[in-house]
Amino acid sequence: MEKIGLNELRKKFQDFYETKGHYVKKSFPLVPDKDKSLLLINSGMAPLKRYFAGIDTPPSKRMTTCQKCIRTGDIENVGITSRHGTFFEMLGSFSFGDYFKEQSIRWGWEFITQELQLPEERVWATIYEEDEEARNIWKNIIGMPEERIVPLGKEDNFWEIGTGPCGPCSEIYFDRGEEYGCGKEDCKPGCDCDRYIEFWNHVFTQFNREEDGSYSNLANPNIDTGMGLERLACIMQGVDSIFDIDTIRIILDEVVRISGVAYHNGEAKTDVSIRIITDHIRSVTFMVGDGILPSNEGRGYVLRRLLRRAARHGKLLGLEGPFLADLSQKVMEASGCAYPELEEKKEYIQRVISVEEEKFSTTIDQGNQILNDYIHDAKQKSGTCLSGEQAFKLYDTYGFPLELTQEIAAEADLQVDLDGFNQHMQHQREMARAARKSETDAGWADDSSLYVDLPDTEFIGYTTLYAKAKIVGIFSGKTSLNVLREGEEGHLVFDCSPFYAESGGQASDKGSAESAACHAEILGVSRVKNVFLHKTLVKSGEICVGETLDVSVEVENRNKTTCNHTATHLLQKALKNTLGDHIQQKGSSVSAEGLRFDFTHFEAITKETLEKIEEEINKKIIEFIPVKCEEMPIKEAEKLGAMALFGEKYGERVRVVSVGDYSIEFCGGTHVSNSGQIGAFKILSESGVASGVRRIEAITGTGLYSKLTEDEGLITIASEKLKANPSNLISRIQTLNEELKTYKKELEQIKMQAMGSELEDMIANAKIVNGIRLITKRFEDCDINDLRKLSDEIKDKEKGIIVLFATVNGSKVTFMVSVADDLLDRGYHAGNIIKKIAAAAGGGGGGKADMAQAGAKDPSKIEEAFSLAETLL
């Protein structure tokens, strides 16, 4: 049997089915499209569900794919067993109401025996025990001996998930030989031993399961076959483990090279770490390549969990510093021929991995120390479990995925209180929801039943800023009124309105409403479903239901808001052009004052890159590009390539805003008619607002003039305070900074001399406690680093000594404990001592055995903490 490489196997499969009239579709991304039931694509059939369900029309009735897949359900077994992996490729052949069982089985047999030349006598088939049609095809058409056709029950050979399409299946097995078997006479496919390996499943979707549990025949039966590429490669390359096939072994060998740790084919403890890193870097590389970014939720959390798990196992192998980004290059070398996007996005993929690995490296040592302390305390108390509060602190403060905490705890034979963890997580979510609600609360707009009898408001504000509008309702809170009098405030509902109601991140219009008998201000507009609520203050006269008023939108406010809204479209496009297609809008806020735009990105954007983005947007503004807003069917908009807000629901008809052919987006907001009307664009700030989410705040048009005037005022004031001309302001600041550095340095020297002069006195006055000399001293407004230096000088001079310093800076207390080296062997531990000392003063902290520090809140408790130190010794 010829050994065939994995990449060649993939090509053989696709080429074979192409000769059978199948459309070869490249792998769908790992992120499901229009399917919220899955976080990640986990099978070859998953991205084709809408074709099988008849929702979408497939490009061909016959298709073949090699689908990228991620499964994390068995992550705990990855590295421990030879077959479990999180990333894998699934070869598949599909028929959407075209051919059926006989053709599927015949072509499968042809590929196995003629293309791959597997020995016929080592191939077995299982069938559903009631599927006589499949039995006859294998026996009479293929010619397989009946003893190699194994009937199995519904649990093994019938595919169904609840109600809907379902059907029997036939699995194909390879006999690895007696040496892998259990020795039983009746050993055959279905046995738990390792002799027979299932590698290809043919699912015959021919029934529909009804609500009452009965089955009816489908009018157009389908075929769905799936064959694990890595498992097939194991067979074709004669290896027992997926970690030994060519495209995975190249990665594993690189892990061995950079770690200097030998691989023993799964026999050594370190092999688990080598395998975990090898598997996880494959998943991470493909996930980032498909636009997934690390986060604390959803698929981003899966990515973060895999990446951080791999990073930790690198540390277990002795790898210091980041290594995963470089290792991803081996994944690209192994799979780049089939997935060229990996090489195309190489720089981006490696940068995302580097940033996340660096983030984790800054917290893992501290988090590990705290987790080890938790484990130590639990063991001391003969406990078997870490508390949910401890696990949540590691997750929330140090970025430890819960599963990583569980894994490390399990290595110490401890469990984690999952119920307690979930309670803390739920509490945090409730607090976040409450905070969001308080920020966006509009109590008068909560109860839609108030407006159920009112007609929808006709919005005419895209084409006019003025209207004669009839009042159809007046409300104050949840009370319906007939009249609103001078000085009173309420909400008016008109039959039509030129006022844009707050939605889609755009602030509402403001303006006026008046008649011969009254004048009122429109302070803002919200909407409940399709009813517009105009927040109104009556300045004179009174307003009654049924009246018709002249309503006008404030032009300047509308124009400024409109400029900022169109600018967000230019910004999103410029971000994609500059940073990559992974950019997705996560929120926006547009008003007359400026714009705020939240988007997915994995790191802070450099000043140079922000300038490049700014330059691109201003170039598009000065090109005076026509802006077009039009309604069209959603399918037509999708053909144009219009960007939709991820996760947003749209109707059959959508409004599309196009800035020439530069930017095309779904949008219901108001926009300029020409990009030149924006005037200019300036970024004020760029910051992080959540894990994997960045925020840009910017201004346009006259907003720049206001900012320039404000900045000029600040420069004038600063120049007066520093007694400098504006042109010399920078050099004056530099001179003052140099002077300040000199004074600070002199002051530090004086302080150190003062402390040093006390050194001999401190040593001489040390208390002898249990044979150990203990120095305790309180300082005022001292830098903790200076105290560390002082303690090091004491330890250099003396043995058998423990130093306990406290410094008070304002209302804040900082403790430091330092233990002489000769006491470490006797079990004295600075980290353990300081925990109890700091607790006495209302604080907490920790550290290493030789040096530790902690913060506290109550300066009056310092002497009490010093006394406690004596007691502890």
XYZ file of N, CA and C in Angstrom, residues 368-469:
306
model
N -0.256 32.387 38.153
C 0.215 31.063 38.567
C 0.594 31.062 40.047
N 1.277 32.129 40.481
C 1.682 32.224 41.874
C 0.462 32.231 42.793
N -0.544 33.018 42.381
C -1.765 33.098 43.200
C -2.494 31.757 43.192
N -2.590 31.122 42.009
C -3.244 29.811 41.944
C -2.488 28.787 42.780
N -1.162 28.821 42.718
C -0.373 27.889 43.531
C -0.597 28.135 45.020
N -0.758 29.422 45.387
C -1.063 29.736 46.794
C -2.425 29.172 47.181
N -3.411 29.328 46.273
C -4.738 28.765 46.533
C -4.648 27.249 46.726
N -3.891 26.609 45.847
C -3.743 25.144 45.914
C -3.050 24.748 47.216
N -1.997 25.504 47.568
C -1.259 25.213 48.803
C -2.179 25.341 50.026
N -2.951 26.434 50.062
C -3.869 26.642 51.188
C -4.906 25.529 51.271
N -5.430 25.133 50.101
C -6.435 24.065 50.082
C -5.847 22.756 50.615
N -4.612 22.468 50.219
C -3.952 21.235 50.667
C -3.693 21.275 52.182
N -3.278 22.464 52.661
C -2.996 22.620 54.087
C -4.241 22.350 54.926
N -5.392 22.742 54.362
C -6.654 22.564 55.083
C -7.317 21.231 54.738
N -6.565 20.364 54.056
C -7.085 19.050 53.624
C -8.325 19.188 52.762
N -8.348 20.254 51.981
C -9.490 20.488 51.097
C -9.364 19.727 49.794
N -10.478 19.642 49.090
C -10.480 18.945 47.792
C -10.934 19.858 46.668
N -11.161 21.153 47.014
C -11.812 22.020 46.032
C -11.324 23.466 46.177
N -11.117 24.140 45.016
C -10.886 25.583 45.000
C -12.243 26.278 44.923
N -12.384 27.392 45.604
C -13.680 28.074 45.644
C -13.995 28.729 44.303
N -15.285 28.929 44.052
C -15.720 29.620 42.844
C -15.201 31.044 42.809
N -15.103 31.676 44.003
C -14.599 33.051 44.077
C -13.139 33.115 43.628
N -12.346 32.124 44.044
C -10.940 32.091 43.639
C -10.804 31.890 42.131
N -11.572 30.957 41.590
C -11.515 30.702 40.144
C -11.957 31.921 39.355
N -12.986 32.628 39.873
C -13.472 33.813 39.163
C -12.450 34.937 39.216
N -11.766 35.091 40.336
C -10.731 36.131 40.423
C -9.623 35.871 39.406
N -9.218 34.622 39.273
C -8.187 34.278 38.288
C -8.667 34.572 36.871
N -9.933 34.314 36.613
C -10.518 34.567 35.288
C -10.655 36.066 35.026
N -11.208 36.776 36.010
C -11.566 38.178 35.802
C -10.359 39.105 35.887
N -9.418 38.800 36.785
C -8.283 39.694 37.015
C -7.056 39.297 36.210
N -6.820 37.997 36.065
C -5.573 37.547 35.443
C -5.763 36.861 34.091
N -7.010 36.813 33.608
C -7.252 36.270 32.274
C -7.072 34.771 32.169
N -7.158 34.050 33.310
C -7.049 32.597 33.269
C -8.387 32.011 32.833
N -8.459 31.365 31.662
C -9.700 30.654 31.333
C -10.037 29.659 32.438
N -11.312 29.521 32.728
C -11.745 28.609 33.786
C -11.161 27.222 33.579
N -11.183 26.776 32.310
C -10.701 25.421 32.014
C -9.214 25.260 32.352
N -8.444 26.344 32.207
C -7.021 26.281 32.543
C -6.844 26.143 34.052
N -7.647 26.881 34.810
C -7.620 26.745 36.272
C -7.999 25.319 36.676
N -9.037 24.773 36.021
C -9.450 23.393 36.315
C -8.327 22.401 36.012
N -7.660 22.642 34.883
C -6.599 21.726 34.457
C -5.442 21.720 35.449
N -5.008 22.928 35.869
C -3.892 23.022 36.811
C -4.301 22.454 38.173
N -5.547 22.748 38.584
C -6.037 22.211 39.862
C -6.102 20.686 39.818
N -6.542 20.145 38.678
C -6.650 18.683 38.546
C -5.285 18.015 38.673
N -4.241 18.702 38.190
C -2.890 18.153 38.316
C -2.487 18.029 39.782
N -3.154 18.826 40.644
C -2.900 18.763 42.090
C -4.007 17.987 42.804
N -4.807 17.246 42.037
C -5.897 16.421 42.583
C -6.960 17.267 43.285
N -7.224 18.455 42.747
C -8.267 19.320 43.290
C -9.310 19.618 42.228
N -10.535 19.860 42.670
C -11.604 20.278 41.773
C -11.853 21.779 41.946
N -12.699 22.335 41.087
C -13.067 23.746 41.167
C -14.580 23.829 41.375
N -15.007 24.695 42.283
C -16.435 24.886 42.558
C -17.076 25.631 41.387
N -17.612 24.876 40.436
C -18.186 25.478 39.227
C -19.440 26.279 39.532
N -20.265 25.801 40.456
C -21.482 26.533 40.806
C -21.129 27.909 41.361
N -20.129 27.948 42.235
C -19.696 29.221 42.807
C -19.132 30.149 41.749
N -18.341 29.577 40.818
C -17.796 30.387 39.714
C -18.930 30.987 38.887
N -19.909 30.156 38.534
C -21.030 30.622 37.710
C -21.851 31.687 38.419
N -21.976 31.578 39.748
C -22.711 32.594 40.509
C -22.000 33.949 40.423
N -20.676 33.937 40.553
C -19.912 35.187 40.451
C -20.002 35.748 39.034
N -19.950 34.867 38.045
C -20.052 35.307 36.646
C -21.422 35.935 36.382
N -22.466 35.284 36.886
C -23.818 35.803 36.695
C -23.992 37.155 37.388
N -23.426 37.282 38.568
C -23.511 38.552 39.308
C -22.852 39.675 38.514
N -21.683 39.383 37.918
C -20.994 40.400 37.124
C -21.835 40.800 35.911
N -22.457 39.813 35.255
C -23.282 40.108 34.082
C -24.487 40.975 34.465
N -25.086 40.647 35.611
C -26.251 41.431 36.056
C -25.844 42.871 36.349
N -24.683 43.054 36.952
C -24.195 44.404 37.237
C -23.935 45.161 35.937
N -23.359 44.453 34.944
C -23.085 45.097 33.655
C -24.379 45.493 32.960
N -25.378 44.588 33.032
C -26.677 44.901 32.410
C -27.325 46.098 33.090
N -27.243 46.128 34.426
C -27.839 47.237 35.169
C -27.155 48.550 34.813
N -25.815 48.480 34.637
C -25.073 49.693 34.281
C -25.481 50.177 32.900
N -25.596 49.220 31.962
C -25.996 49.610 30.599
C -27.402 50.192 30.603
N -28.287 49.601 31.418
C -29.669 50.077 31.458
C -29.725 51.497 32.022
N -28.910 51.754 33.069
C -28.944 53.089 33.666
C -28.390 54.129 32.718
N -27.440 53.704 31.845
C -26.863 54.643 30.891
C -27.833 54.980 29.770
N -28.675 54.030 29.422
C -29.522 54.229 28.237
C -31.004 54.287 28.581
N -31.297 54.373 29.885
C -32.701 54.302 30.314
C -33.531 55.458 29.751
N -34.675 55.121 29.219
C -35.639 56.138 28.779
C -36.998 55.674 29.263
N -37.289 55.954 30.541
C -38.470 55.390 31.182
C -39.751 55.671 30.446
N -39.843 56.836 29.793
C -41.078 57.185 29.106
C -41.289 56.366 27.842
N -40.261 55.626 27.416
C -40.396 54.895 26.154
C -40.455 53.389 26.373
N -40.631 52.962 27.642
C -40.546 51.537 27.936
C -41.794 50.765 27.504
N -42.967 51.361 27.657
C -44.222 50.620 27.528
C -44.840 50.848 26.150
N -44.594 49.921 25.221
C -45.095 50.091 23.858
C -46.611 49.968 23.789
N -47.243 49.371 24.818
C -48.704 49.219 24.793
C -49.410 50.570 24.839
N -48.703 51.618 25.332
C -49.300 52.960 25.375
C -49.657 53.471 23.986
N -48.869 53.036 22.997
C -48.974 53.624 21.661
C -49.564 52.654 20.636
N -50.123 51.538 21.142
C -50.574 50.485 20.242
C -51.703 50.944 19.315
N -52.517 51.900 19.774
C -53.657 52.346 18.954
C -53.292 53.500 18.018
N -52.054 53.962 18.099
C -51.639 55.096 17.269
C -51.132 54.610 15.913
N -51.340 55.396 14.858
C -50.810 55.005 13.549
C -49.297 55.171 13.519
N -48.623 54.406 12.637
C -47.181 54.570 12.453
C -46.898 56.001 11.987
N -45.790 56.561 12.485
C -45.385 57.896 12.055
C -44.698 57.801 10.697
N -45.150 58.597 9.746
C -44.512 58.617 8.433
C -43.268 59.508 8.514
N -42.074 58.918 8.309
C -40.837 59.698 8.369
C -40.539 60.282 6.991
N -40.456 61.618 6.918
C -40.210 62.295 5.641
C -38.902 63.094 5.672
N -38.095 62.821 6.729
C -36.925 63.645 6.965
C -35.733 63.400 6.063
N -35.790 62.354 5.193
C -34.693 62.174 4.233
C -34.714 63.281 3.172
N -35.908 63.799 2.875
C -36.049 64.740 1.751
C -36.442 66.146 2.171
N -36.894 66.349 3.409
C -37.313 67.681 3.843
C -37.050 67.869 5.335
N -36.836 69.115 5.732
C -36.639 69.432 7.148
C -37.821 70.208 7.712
N -38.910 70.272 6.934
C -40.088 71.044 7.356
C -41.345 70.253 7.004
N -42.392 70.413 7.833
C -43.668 69.754 7.529
C -44.790 70.406 8.304
N -46.001 70.238 7.783
C -47.212 70.527 8.556
C -47.667 69.187 9.102
N -47.593 69.028 10.425
C -47.831 67.723 11.042
C -48.983 67.802 12.032
